[in-house]
PDB file of C-alpha atoms in Angstrom:
ATOM      1  CA  UNK H   1     -11.175   4.462 -15.162  1.00 47.00           C
ATOM      2  CA  UNK H   2      -9.425   7.676 -14.331  1.00 45.00           C
ATOM      3  CA  UNK H   3      -7.002   7.648 -11.450  1.00 46.00           C
ATOM      4  CA  UNK H   4      -6.507  10.528  -9.056  1.00 46.00           C
ATOM      5  CA  UNK H   5      -3.823  11.892  -6.801  1.00 44.00           C
ATOM      6  CA  UNK H   6      -5.693  11.482  -3.542  1.00 44.00           C
ATOM      7  CA  UNK H   7      -7.938   8.477  -3.725  1.00 44.00           C
ATOM      8  CA  UNK H   8      -7.672   6.885  -0.332  1.00 44.00           C
ATOM      9  CA  UNK H   9      -6.719   8.675   2.859  1.00 42.00           C
ATOM     10  CA  UNK H  10      -2.989   9.212   3.183  1.00 48.00           C
ATOM     11  CA  UNK H  11      -1.534   7.868   6.406  1.00 52.00           C
ATOM     12  CA  UNK H  12       2.209   8.353   6.161  1.00 48.00           C
ATOM     13  CA  UNK H  13       3.139   8.345   9.807  1.00 42.00           C
ATOM     14  CA  UNK H  14       6.554   9.566  11.026  1.00 38.00           C
ATOM     15  CA  UNK H  15       8.401   7.485  13.615  1.00 38.00           C
ATOM     16  CA  UNK H  16       8.944  10.552  15.785  1.00 39.00           C
ATOM     17  CA  UNK H  17       5.823  12.723  15.443  1.00 39.00           C
ATOM     18  CA  UNK H  18       6.292  16.482  15.134  1.00 38.00           C
ATOM     19  CA  UNK H  19       4.577  19.031  17.327  1.00 38.00           C
ATOM     20  CA  UNK H  20       1.921  19.542  14.681  1.00 38.00           C
ATOM     21  CA  UNK H  21       0.900  17.972  11.385  1.00 38.00           C
ATOM     22  CA  UNK H  22       3.529  18.408   8.677  1.00 38.00           C
ATOM     23  CA  UNK H  23       0.902  18.010   5.990  1.00 41.00           C
ATOM     24  CA  UNK H  24      -2.902  17.920   6.038  1.00 39.00           C
ATOM     25  CA  UNK H  25      -2.753  14.218   5.116  1.00 46.00           C
ATOM     26  CA  UNK H  26       0.201  13.210   7.310  1.00 44.00           C
ATOM     27  CA  UNK H  27      -0.671  12.065  10.805  1.00 39.00           C
ATOM     28  CA  UNK H  28       1.630  10.991  13.666  1.00 38.00           C
ATOM     29  CA  UNK H  29       1.670   7.237  14.172  1.00 39.00           C
ATOM     30  CA  UNK H  30       1.420   7.359  17.946  1.00 37.00           C
ATOM     31  CA  UNK H  31       0.883  10.061  20.575  1.00 36.00           C
ATOM     32  CA  UNK H  32       4.118   9.218  22.375  1.00 36.00           C
ATOM     33  CA  UNK H  33       7.449   8.105  20.989  1.00 36.00           C
ATOM     34  CA  UNK H  34       8.424   6.319  24.199  1.00 37.00           C
ATOM     35  CA  UNK H  35       5.379   4.051  24.000  1.00 37.00           C
ATOM     36  CA  UNK H  36       4.632   3.403  20.326  1.00 39.00           C
ATOM     37  CA  UNK H  37       1.505   1.531  19.391  1.00 40.00           C
ATOM     38  CA  UNK H  38       2.652  -1.976  18.555  1.00 38.00           C
ATOM     39  CA  UNK H  39       0.687  -5.183  18.142  1.00 37.00           C
ATOM     40  CA  UNK H  40       3.577  -7.578  17.632  1.00 33.00           C
ATOM     41  CA  UNK H  41       5.435  -9.691  20.151  1.00 30.00           C
ATOM     42  CA  UNK H  42       9.086  -8.743  20.321  1.00 29.00           C
ATOM     43  CA  UNK H  43      11.900 -11.206  20.783  1.00 27.00           C
ATOM     44  CA  UNK H  44      14.897  -8.916  21.034  1.00 28.00           C
ATOM     45  CA  UNK H  45      17.359 -11.605  22.035  1.00 28.00           C
ATOM     46  CA  UNK H  46      16.911 -13.539  18.799  1.00 30.00           C
ATOM     47  CA  UNK H  47      18.362 -12.835  15.402  1.00 31.00           C
ATOM     48  CA  UNK H  48      16.730 -13.045  11.998  1.00 34.00           C
ATOM     49  CA  UNK H  49      16.174 -16.595  10.871  1.00 35.00           C
ATOM     50  CA  UNK H  50      16.095 -18.141  14.360  1.00 36.00           C
ATOM     51  CA  UNK H  51      13.206 -20.438  15.158  1.00 34.00           C
ATOM     52  CA  UNK H  52      11.339 -21.093  18.372  1.00 34.00           C
ATOM     53  CA  UNK H  53       9.587 -24.400  18.203  1.00 37.00           C
ATOM     54  CA  UNK H  54       6.916 -23.990  15.550  1.00 39.00           C
ATOM     55  CA  UNK H  55       7.550 -20.356  14.634  1.00 43.00           C
ATOM     56  CA  UNK H  56      10.257 -18.008  13.465  1.00 45.00           C
ATOM     57  CA  UNK H  57      11.754 -14.659  14.348  1.00 42.00           C
ATOM     58  CA  UNK H  58      12.254 -11.916  11.799  1.00 47.00           C
ATOM     59  CA  UNK H  59      14.470  -8.953  12.647  1.00 45.00           C
ATOM     60  CA  UNK H  60      12.733  -5.586  12.562  1.00 43.00           C
ATOM     61  CA  UNK H  61      14.314  -2.323  13.634  1.00 43.00           C
ATOM     62  CA  UNK H  62      16.880  -3.847  15.984  1.00 38.00           C
ATOM     63  CA  UNK H  63      14.520  -6.366  17.610  1.00 42.00           C
ATOM     64  CA  UNK H  64      12.640  -9.392  16.406  1.00 48.00           C
ATOM     65  CA  UNK H  65       9.017 -10.159  15.622  1.00 56.00           C
ATOM     66  CA  UNK H  66       7.805 -13.658  16.419  1.00 68.00           C
ATOM     67  CA  UNK H  67       5.882 -15.273  13.577  1.00 75.00           C
ATOM     68  CA  UNK H  68       3.714 -18.361  13.863  1.00 84.00           C
ATOM     69  CA  UNK H  69       3.908 -21.065  11.172  1.00 88.00           C
ATOM     70  CA  UNK H  70       0.767 -19.600   9.588  1.00 86.00           C
ATOM     71  CA  UNK H  71       2.306 -16.128   9.546  1.00 86.00           C
ATOM     72  CA  UNK H  72       5.489 -17.489   7.979  1.00 90.00           C
ATOM     73  CA  UNK H  73       3.385 -19.143   5.290  1.00 90.00           C
ATOM     74  CA  UNK H  74       1.520 -15.877   4.708  1.00 91.00           C
ATOM     75  CA  UNK H  75       4.814 -14.038   4.289  1.00 92.00           C
ATOM     76  CA  UNK H  76       5.710 -16.452   1.514  1.00 93.00           C
ATOM     77  CA  UNK H  77       2.307 -15.935  -0.115  1.00 94.00           C
ATOM     78  CA  UNK H  78       2.762 -12.182   0.092  1.00 95.00           C
ATOM     79  CA  UNK H  79       6.222 -12.406  -1.473  1.00 94.00           C
ATOM     80  CA  UNK H  80       4.850 -14.471  -4.355  1.00 95.00           C
ATOM     81  CA  UNK H  81       1.776 -12.316  -4.985  1.00 97.00           C
ATOM     82  CA  UNK H  82       1.345 -10.981  -8.514  1.00 97.00           C
ATOM     83  CA  UNK H  83      -1.519  -9.170 -10.230  1.00 98.00           C
ATOM     84  CA  UNK H  84      -1.272  -8.391 -13.948  1.00 98.00           C
ATOM     85  CA  UNK H  85      -3.531  -6.509 -16.342  1.00 98.00           C
ATOM     86  CA  UNK H  86      -3.021  -5.770 -20.027  1.00 97.00           C
ATOM     87  CA  UNK H  87      -4.398  -2.515 -21.466  1.00 97.00           C
ATOM     88  CA  UNK H  88      -4.449  -1.547 -25.142  1.00 96.00           C
ATOM     89  CA  UNK H  89      -1.720   0.931 -24.230  1.00 96.00           C
ATOM     90  CA  UNK H  90       0.471  -1.268 -22.035  1.00 96.00           C
ATOM     91  CA  UNK H  91       0.783  -3.747 -19.194  1.00 97.00           C
ATOM     92  CA  UNK H  92       0.533  -3.291 -15.420  1.00 98.00           C
ATOM     93  CA  UNK H  93       2.096  -5.704 -12.923  1.00 98.00           C
ATOM     94  CA  UNK H  94       1.444  -5.278  -9.187  1.00 98.00           C
ATOM     95  CA  UNK H  95       3.387  -7.051  -6.448  1.00 98.00           C
ATOM     96  CA  UNK H  96       4.531  -6.549  -2.871  1.00 97.00           C
ATOM     97  CA  UNK H  97       7.399  -4.198  -2.104  1.00 96.00           C
ATOM     98  CA  UNK H  98      10.731  -6.005  -2.081  1.00 93.00           C
ATOM     99  CA  UNK H  99      11.682  -6.883   1.529  1.00 88.00           C
ATOM    100  CA  UNK H 100      14.890  -5.502   3.071  1.00 86.00           C
ATOM    101  CA  UNK H 101      18.000  -7.481   2.217  1.00 82.00           C
ATOM    102  CA  UNK H 102      16.745  -8.694  -1.159  1.00 82.00           C
ATOM    103  CA  UNK H 103      18.229  -7.677  -4.497  1.00 81.00           C
ATOM    104  CA  UNK H 104      17.455  -4.067  -5.396  1.00 89.00           C
ATOM    105  CA  UNK H 105      15.386  -3.591  -2.228  1.00 92.00           C
ATOM    106  CA  UNK H 106      16.881  -0.194  -1.430  1.00 93.00           C
ATOM    107  CA  UNK H 107      16.627   1.041  -5.008  1.00 94.00           C
ATOM    108  CA  UNK H 108      12.950   0.105  -5.088  1.00 96.00           C
ATOM    109  CA  UNK H 109      12.318   1.749  -1.715  1.00 95.00           C
ATOM    110  CA  UNK H 110      13.996   4.935  -2.975  1.00 95.00           C
ATOM    111  CA  UNK H 111      11.788   4.948  -6.072  1.00 96.00           C
ATOM    112  CA  UNK H 112       8.690   4.454  -3.926  1.00 97.00           C
ATOM    113  CA  UNK H 113       9.693   7.291  -1.599  1.00 96.00           C
ATOM    114  CA  UNK H 114      10.102   9.627  -4.578  1.00 94.00           C
ATOM    115  CA  UNK H 115       6.736   8.591  -5.963  1.00 95.00           C
ATOM    116  CA  UNK H 116       4.858   9.188  -2.709  1.00 94.00           C
ATOM    117  CA  UNK H 117       6.686  12.417  -1.896  1.00 91.00           C
ATOM    118  CA  UNK H 118       5.977  13.941  -5.302  1.00 88.00           C
ATOM    119  CA  UNK H 119       2.332  12.891  -5.094  1.00 87.00           C
ATOM    120  CA  UNK H 120       1.781  14.397  -1.636  1.00 83.00           C
ATOM    121  CA  UNK H 121       3.729  17.576  -2.398  1.00 77.00           C
ATOM    122  CA  UNK H 122       1.833  18.477  -5.564  1.00 72.00           C
ATOM    123  CA  UNK H 123      -1.149  19.872  -3.640  1.00 66.00           C
ATOM    124  CA  UNK H 124       0.941  22.105  -1.370  1.00 66.00           C
ATOM    125  CA  UNK H 125       0.597  25.831  -1.989  1.00 61.00           C
ATOM    126  CA  UNK H 126       2.327  27.344   1.047  1.00 59.00           C
ATOM    127  CA  UNK H 127       5.835  25.861   0.761  1.00 58.00           C
ATOM    128  CA  UNK H 128       8.538  25.599  -1.919  1.00 64.00           C
ATOM    129  CA  UNK H 129       7.685  22.321  -3.625  1.00 60.00           C
ATOM    130  CA  UNK H 130      11.244  21.013  -3.823  1.00 66.00           C
ATOM    131  CA  UNK H 131      12.127  21.628  -0.166  1.00 74.00           C
ATOM    132  CA  UNK H 132       8.788  20.312   1.044  1.00 76.00           C
ATOM    133  CA  UNK H 133       9.222  17.193  -1.073  1.00 79.00           C
ATOM    134  CA  UNK H 134      12.613  16.594   0.542  1.00 83.00           C
ATOM    135  CA  UNK H 135      11.046  16.803   3.991  1.00 86.00           C
ATOM    136  CA  UNK H 136       8.276  14.430   2.966  1.00 88.00           C
ATOM    137  CA  UNK H 137      10.827  11.982   1.567  1.00 91.00           C
ATOM    138  CA  UNK H 138      12.554  11.823   4.957  1.00 91.00           C
ATOM    139  CA  UNK H 139       9.280  11.183   6.798  1.00 93.00           C
ATOM    140  CA  UNK H 140       8.066   8.633   4.245  1.00 94.00           C
ATOM    141  CA  UNK H 141      11.327   6.683   4.325  1.00 94.00           C
ATOM    142  CA  UNK H 142      11.082   6.192   8.078  1.00 93.00           C
ATOM    143  CA  UNK H 143       7.403   5.292   7.801  1.00 93.00           C
ATOM    144  CA  UNK H 144       8.114   2.621   5.163  1.00 92.00           C
ATOM    145  CA  UNK H 145      10.831   1.169   7.390  1.00 90.00           C
ATOM    146  CA  UNK H 146       8.199   0.592  10.079  1.00 90.00           C
ATOM    147  CA  UNK H 147       5.491  -0.711   7.768  1.00 92.00           C
ATOM    148  CA  UNK H 148       7.694  -3.232   5.966  1.00 89.00           C
ATOM    149  CA  UNK H 149       8.350  -4.883   9.311  1.00 88.00           C
ATOM    150  CA  UNK H 150       4.634  -5.628   9.821  1.00 93.00           C
ATOM    151  CA  UNK H 151       4.369  -8.231   7.041  1.00 92.00           C
ATOM    152  CA  UNK H 152       2.268 -10.345   6.702  1.00 94.00           C
ATOM    153  CA  UNK H 153      -0.202  -8.250   8.716  1.00 95.00           C
ATOM    154  CA  UNK H 154       0.278  -5.315   6.338  1.00 96.00           C
ATOM    155  CA  UNK H 155       1.608  -4.990   2.806  1.00 97.00           C
ATOM    156  CA  UNK H 156       2.900  -2.219   0.589  1.00 97.00           C
ATOM    157  CA  UNK H 157       2.070  -2.918  -3.057  1.00 98.00           C
ATOM    158  CA  UNK H 158       3.920  -1.398  -6.000  1.00 98.00           C
ATOM    159  CA  UNK H 159       2.787  -1.457  -9.613  1.00 98.00           C
ATOM    160  CA  UNK H 160       5.012  -1.353 -12.692  1.00 98.00           C
ATOM    161  CA  UNK H 161       3.795  -0.173 -16.059  1.00 98.00           C
ATOM    162  CA  UNK H 162       5.322  -1.096 -19.408  1.00 97.00           C
ATOM    163  CA  UNK H 163       3.815   0.630 -22.469  1.00 96.00           C
ATOM    164  CA  UNK H 164       2.957  -1.580 -25.400  1.00 90.00           C
ATOM    165  CA  UNK H 165       4.545  -1.136 -28.802  1.00 81.00           C
ATOM    166  CA  UNK H 166       1.249  -2.006 -30.496  1.00 63.00           C
ATOM    167  CA  UNK H 167      -2.372  -2.394 -29.477  1.00 46.00           C
ATOM    168  CA  UNK H 168      -2.932  -5.768 -27.851  1.00 44.00           C
ATOM    169  CA  UNK H 169      -6.588  -5.512 -26.874  1.00 48.00           C
ATOM    170  CA  UNK H 170      -7.927  -4.737 -23.425  1.00 47.00           C
ATOM    171  CA  UNK H 171      -8.433  -7.476 -20.891  1.00 48.00           C
ATOM    172  CA  UNK H 172      -6.956  -9.256 -17.949  1.00 47.00           C
ATOM    173  CA  UNK H 173      -4.025 -11.486 -18.607  1.00 45.00           C
ATOM    174  CA  UNK H 174      -3.056 -14.576 -16.715  1.00 42.00           C
ATOM    175  CA  UNK H 175       0.633 -14.805 -15.916  1.00 46.00           C
ATOM    176  CA  UNK H 176       2.405 -18.131 -15.846  1.00 42.00           C
ATOM    177  CA  UNK H 177       5.677 -18.943 -14.143  1.00 40.00           C
ATOM    178  CA  UNK H 178       7.478 -19.165 -17.446  1.00 39.00           C
ATOM    179  CA  UNK H 179       6.050 -15.830 -18.573  1.00 45.00           C
ATOM    180  CA  UNK H 180       7.572 -13.654 -15.903  1.00 44.00           C
ATOM    181  CA  UNK H 181       9.415 -10.662 -17.312  1.00 46.00           C
ATOM    182  CA  UNK H 182      10.701  -9.123 -14.131  1.00 47.00           C
ATOM    183  CA  UNK H 183      13.715  -7.592 -15.894  1.00 55.00           C
ATOM    184  CA  UNK H 184      11.362  -5.550 -18.087  1.00 70.00           C
ATOM    185  CA  UNK H 185       8.448  -4.600 -15.849  1.00 82.00           C
ATOM    186  CA  UNK H 186       8.804  -0.971 -16.869  1.00 93.00           C
ATOM    187  CA  UNK H 187       8.580   2.027 -14.564  1.00 96.00           C
ATOM    188  CA  UNK H 188       7.017   2.223 -11.122  1.00 98.00           C
ATOM    189  CA  UNK H 189       3.556   3.564 -11.801  1.00 98.00           C
ATOM    190  CA  UNK H 190       1.505   3.187  -8.639  1.00 98.00           C
ATOM    191  CA  UNK H 191       1.446   2.090  -5.036  1.00 98.00           C
ATOM    192  CA  UNK H 192      -1.030   1.264  -2.276  1.00 98.00           C
ATOM    193  CA  UNK H 193      -0.877   0.034   1.284  1.00 98.00           C
ATOM    194  CA  UNK H 194      -3.108  -2.710   2.663  1.00 98.00           C
ATOM    195  CA  UNK H 195      -3.594  -3.461   6.355  1.00 97.00           C
ATOM    196  CA  UNK H 196      -4.949  -6.986   6.656  1.00 97.00           C
ATOM    197  CA  UNK H 197      -5.838  -7.148  10.359  1.00 95.00           C
ATOM    198  CA  UNK H 198      -5.546  -5.290  13.662  1.00 95.00           C
ATOM    199  CA  UNK H 199      -1.852  -6.137  14.012  1.00 94.00           C
ATOM    200  CA  UNK H 200      -1.109  -4.342  10.754  1.00 95.00           C
ATOM    201  CA  UNK H 201      -3.524  -1.442  11.250  1.00 94.00           C
ATOM    202  CA  UNK H 202      -2.195   2.144  11.229  1.00 90.00           C
ATOM    203  CA  UNK H 203      -1.426   3.615  14.625  1.00 86.00           C
ATOM    204  CA  UNK H 204      -3.581   6.712  14.096  1.00 86.00           C
ATOM    205  CA  UNK H 205      -6.054   6.209  11.247  1.00 88.00           C
ATOM    206  CA  UNK H 206      -7.926   9.284  10.056  1.00 91.00           C
ATOM    207  CA  UNK H 207     -11.502   9.985  10.943  1.00 94.00           C
ATOM    208  CA  UNK H 208     -14.048   8.534  10.568  1.00 97.00           C
ATOM    209  CA  UNK H 209     -12.130   5.683  12.216  1.00 96.00           C
ATOM    210  CA  UNK H 210     -12.482   2.278  10.514  1.00 97.00           C
ATOM    211  CA  UNK H 211     -12.658  -0.974  12.525  1.00 96.00           C
ATOM    212  CA  UNK H 212      -9.030  -2.026  13.027  1.00 95.00           C
ATOM    213  CA  UNK H 213      -9.701  -5.742  12.652  1.00 96.00           C
ATOM    214  CA  UNK H 214     -10.861  -5.389   9.035  1.00 98.00           C
ATOM    215  CA  UNK H 215      -8.677  -4.857   5.943  1.00 98.00           C
ATOM    216  CA  UNK H 216      -7.966  -1.208   5.220  1.00 98.00           C
ATOM    217  CA  UNK H 217      -6.577   0.343   2.008  1.00 98.00           C
ATOM    218  CA  UNK H 218      -4.685   3.632   2.100  1.00 96.00           C
ATOM    219  CA  UNK H 219      -1.840   5.659   0.550  1.00 95.00           C
ATOM    220  CA  UNK H 220      -2.949   4.895  -2.992  1.00 96.00           C
ATOM    221  CA  UNK H 221      -1.315   6.981  -5.677  1.00 95.00           C
ATOM    222  CA  UNK H 222      -0.565   6.811  -9.388  1.00 97.00           C
ATOM    223  CA  UNK H 223       2.336   8.586 -11.073  1.00 96.00           C
ATOM    224  CA  UNK H 224       1.154  11.917 -12.464  1.00 93.00           C
ATOM    225  CA  UNK H 225       2.176  11.201 -16.053  1.00 95.00           C
ATOM    226  CA  UNK H 226       0.320   7.865 -16.040  1.00 96.00           C
ATOM    227  CA  UNK H 227      -3.024   8.950 -14.627  1.00 94.00           C
ATOM    228  CA  UNK H 228      -6.346   8.602 -16.436  1.00 94.00           C
ATOM    229  CA  UNK H 229      -5.328   5.336 -18.045  1.00 96.00           C
ATOM    230  CA  UNK H 230      -7.268   2.966 -15.791  1.00 97.00           C
ATOM    231  CA  UNK H 231      -4.252   2.136 -13.628  1.00 98.00           C
ATOM    232  CA  UNK H 232      -5.954   3.257 -10.412  1.00 98.00           C
ATOM    233  CA  UNK H 233      -8.897   0.935 -11.027  1.00 98.00           C
ATOM    234  CA  UNK H 234      -6.591  -2.042 -11.533  1.00 98.00           C
ATOM    235  CA  UNK H 235      -4.527  -1.130  -8.475  1.00 99.00           C
ATOM    236  CA  UNK H 236      -7.711  -1.237  -6.404  1.00 98.00           C
ATOM    237  CA  UNK H 237      -8.515  -4.672  -7.846  1.00 98.00           C
ATOM    238  CA  UNK H 238      -5.008  -5.833  -6.967  1.00 98.00           C
ATOM    239  CA  UNK H 239      -5.548  -4.771  -3.342  1.00 98.00           C
ATOM    240  CA  UNK H 240      -8.807  -6.713  -3.217  1.00 98.00           C
ATOM    241  CA  UNK H 241      -7.120  -9.717  -4.816  1.00 98.00           C
ATOM    242  CA  UNK H 242      -4.391  -9.667  -2.176  1.00 98.00           C
ATOM    243  CA  UNK H 243      -6.954  -9.508   0.629  1.00 97.00           C
ATOM    244  CA  UNK H 244      -8.686 -12.561  -0.826  1.00 96.00           C
ATOM    245  CA  UNK H 245      -5.437 -14.500  -1.232  1.00 95.00           C
ATOM    246  CA  UNK H 246      -4.282 -13.712   2.302  1.00 94.00           C
ATOM    247  CA  UNK H 247      -7.553 -15.087   3.689  1.00 91.00           C
ATOM    248  CA  UNK H 248      -8.363 -11.848   5.518  1.00 94.00           C
ATOM    249  CA  UNK H 249     -11.841 -10.699   6.477  1.00 95.00           C
ATOM    250  CA  UNK H 250     -13.940  -9.804   3.442  1.00 94.00           C
ATOM    251  CA  UNK H 251     -15.165  -6.373   4.499  1.00 97.00           C
ATOM    252  CA  UNK H 252     -12.755  -3.693   3.238  1.00 98.00           C
ATOM    253  CA  UNK H 253     -12.525  -0.075   4.371  1.00 98.00           C
ATOM    254  CA  UNK H 254     -10.901   3.002   2.844  1.00 98.00           C
ATOM    255  CA  UNK H 255     -11.132   6.778   3.029  1.00 98.00           C
ATOM    256  CA  UNK H 256     -11.870   9.226   0.227  1.00 97.00           C
ATOM    257  CA  UNK H 257     -11.778  12.987   0.600  1.00 95.00           C
ATOM    258  CA  UNK H 258     -15.038  14.708  -0.268  1.00 96.00           C
ATOM    259  CA  UNK H 259     -13.285  16.976  -2.769  1.00 94.00           C
ATOM    260  CA  UNK H 260     -11.829  14.025  -4.716  1.00 94.00           C
ATOM    261  CA  UNK H 261     -14.727  13.318  -7.049  1.00 95.00           C
ATOM    262  CA  UNK H 262     -12.827  11.166  -9.566  1.00 94.00           C
ATOM    263  CA  UNK H 263     -11.663   8.492  -7.101  1.00 95.00           C
ATOM    264  CA  UNK H 264     -15.015   8.693  -5.317  1.00 98.00           C
ATOM    265  CA  UNK H 265     -16.811   7.784  -8.539  1.00 97.00           C
ATOM    266  CA  UNK H 266     -14.333   4.972  -9.115  1.00 97.00           C
ATOM    267  CA  UNK H 267     -14.973   3.539  -5.655  1.00 98.00           C
ATOM    268  CA  UNK H 268     -18.735   3.726  -6.092  1.00 98.00           C
ATOM    269  CA  UNK H 269     -18.517   1.875  -9.405  1.00 97.00           C
ATOM    270  CA  UNK H 270     -16.303  -0.725  -7.731  1.00 98.00           C
ATOM    271  CA  UNK H 271     -19.005  -1.400  -5.124  1.00 98.00           C
ATOM    272  CA  UNK H 272     -17.888   0.764  -2.193  1.00 99.00           C
ATOM    273  CA  UNK H 273     -20.549   2.543  -0.157  1.00 98.00           C
ATOM    274  CA  UNK H 274     -20.311   5.442   2.278  1.00 98.00           C
ATOM    275  CA  UNK H 275     -20.342   4.299   5.893  1.00 98.00           C
ATOM    276  CA  UNK H 276     -19.733   7.633   7.597  1.00 98.00           C
ATOM    277  CA  UNK H 277     -18.642  11.173   6.729  1.00 98.00           C
ATOM    278  CA  UNK H 278     -16.464  13.559   8.711  1.00 96.00           C
ATOM    279  CA  UNK H 279     -18.071  16.348  10.665  1.00 94.00           C
ATOM    280  CA  UNK H 280     -17.426  19.853   9.412  1.00 93.00           C
ATOM    281  CA  UNK H 281     -15.471  20.384  12.646  1.00 92.00           C
ATOM    282  CA  UNK H 282     -12.599  18.335  11.214  1.00 90.00           C
ATOM    283  CA  UNK H 283     -11.505  21.542   9.473  1.00 89.00           C
ATOM    284  CA  UNK H 284     -10.312  22.779  12.866  1.00 88.00           C
ATOM    285  CA  UNK H 285      -7.509  20.198  12.679  1.00 83.00           C
ATOM    286  CA  UNK H 286      -6.536  21.390   9.162  1.00 82.00           C
ATOM    287  CA  UNK H 287      -7.864  18.178   7.615  1.00 87.00           C
ATOM    288  CA  UNK H 288     -10.107  17.859   4.581  1.00 90.00           C
ATOM    289  CA  UNK H 289     -13.451  16.170   5.200  1.00 96.00           C
ATOM    290  CA  UNK H 290     -13.478  12.499   4.222  1.00 97.00           C
ATOM    291  CA  UNK H 291     -15.889   9.672   3.565  1.00 98.00           C
ATOM    292  CA  UNK H 292     -15.275   6.311   5.198  1.00 98.00           C
ATOM    293  CA  UNK H 293     -16.265   3.759   2.568  1.00 99.00           C
ATOM    294  CA  UNK H 294     -16.677   0.001   2.737  1.00 98.00           C
ATOM    295  CA  UNK H 295     -17.201  -2.984   0.479  1.00 98.00           C
ATOM    296  CA  UNK H 296     -17.963  -6.636   1.175  1.00 97.00           C
ATOM    297  CA  UNK H 297     -15.959  -8.982  -1.034  1.00 95.00           C
ATOM    298  CA  UNK H 298     -17.755 -12.001  -2.426  1.00 88.00           C
ATOM    299  CA  UNK H 299     -16.653 -15.433  -1.296  1.00 75.00           C
ATOM    300  CA  UNK H 300     -14.713 -17.088  -4.098  1.00 64.00           C
ATOM    301  CA  UNK H 301     -13.450 -20.599  -4.643  1.00 51.00           C
ATOM    302  CA  UNK H 302     -10.128 -21.234  -6.291  1.00 45.00           C
ATOM    303  CA  UNK H 303      -7.477 -18.716  -7.150  1.00 42.00           C
ATOM    304  CA  UNK H 304      -7.925 -15.559  -9.157  1.00 45.00           C
ATOM    305  CA  UNK H 305      -6.603 -15.668 -12.654  1.00 45.00           C
ATOM    306  CA  UNK H 306      -4.609 -12.533 -11.948  1.00 45.00           C
ATOM    307  CA  UNK H 307      -2.711 -14.164  -9.083  1.00 42.00           C
ATOM    308  CA  UNK H 308       0.727 -15.654  -9.618  1.00 43.00           C
ATOM    309  CA  UNK H 309       2.576 -17.726  -7.105  1.00 40.00           C
ATOM    310  CA  UNK H 310       5.942 -18.035  -8.821  1.00 36.00           C
ATOM    311  CA  UNK H 311       9.262 -19.410  -7.728  1.00 35.00           C
ATOM    312  CA  UNK H 312      10.965 -16.017  -7.902  1.00 38.00           C
ATOM    313  CA  UNK H 313       9.354 -13.747  -5.353  1.00 34.00           C
ATOM    314  CA  UNK H 314      11.330 -10.583  -6.035  1.00 32.00           C
ATOM    315  CA  UNK H 315      13.936  -9.114  -8.320  1.00 35.00           C
ATOM    316  CA  UNK H 316      14.109  -5.605  -9.752  1.00 31.00           C
ATOM    317  CA  UNK H 317      12.098  -2.382  -9.537  1.00 33.00           C
ATOM    318  CA  UNK H 318      11.839   1.219 -10.730  1.00 36.00           C
ATOM    319  CA  UNK H 319       9.118   3.691  -9.500  1.00 35.00           C
ATOM    320  CA  UNK H 320       5.587   5.452  -9.776  1.00 35.00           C
ATOM    321  CA  UNK H 321       2.106   6.709  -8.269  1.00 37.00           C
ATOM    322  CA  UNK H 322      -1.759   7.080  -8.326  1.00 39.00           C
TER     323      UNK H 322
END
């Protein structure tokens, strides 16, 4: 299925919001910097790796976020998540963004920032593309710093594409622990963000506003040179697979701009239905009108064949978009 540059609503939220929107699809994360919207319990006096009885504390932005035993287990599941699909033209592997402190974490974050910035900047007509992309990169980097600290309540997924040297036949491929080829995943091809519950929900989601307690998919993009190869469709499946594996609620929400017909058709074929559509008055805020779409995932037993829970959670990365 063809991928598109603006499939789900883009929610890159700067830490310190500007006086007005930097970009039609960039919204401030909270109305006031001094009182940011935050759903986590801080434990500033504790360092990363400390434990309090049955939980743990993970350092985020100078403080600490208390995690229950279940949340700690979910972080491990998120780190081990893998989704793989083999096309006739190559192979796509989707996993969670490498956490800070791990090998190649900064290099992967840099690649992701470049991917998102180039994707968001390509529709801009009123500013020099290169300078605007640099501004976006700064905003996106700070946004990713915030979002990575919300695991396991939210996850940033990255997909790597490796072209095949010969036709292998289309179909989904199960990955075993001994079959991991993390050193040769290819280039970063796509990314998406998944909020799994209210604690991981965006601070200022676009209208129509989705219920915060349900999973929400946003910031989906595929690298320009790799679009229209079915990567976007598989990235969407990877998001749904993660939601299932993390035992989140089964009703998923996402946004799609009315003008983006290609991703809209993809969502409809994937089972998403329109819940609500923006009023025409949204143009007054320089935003494009959007559909809020939703899908109910089927209850499944057992693990998906595209899911890998390997011993090595993370290693290397390169970069790409939808």
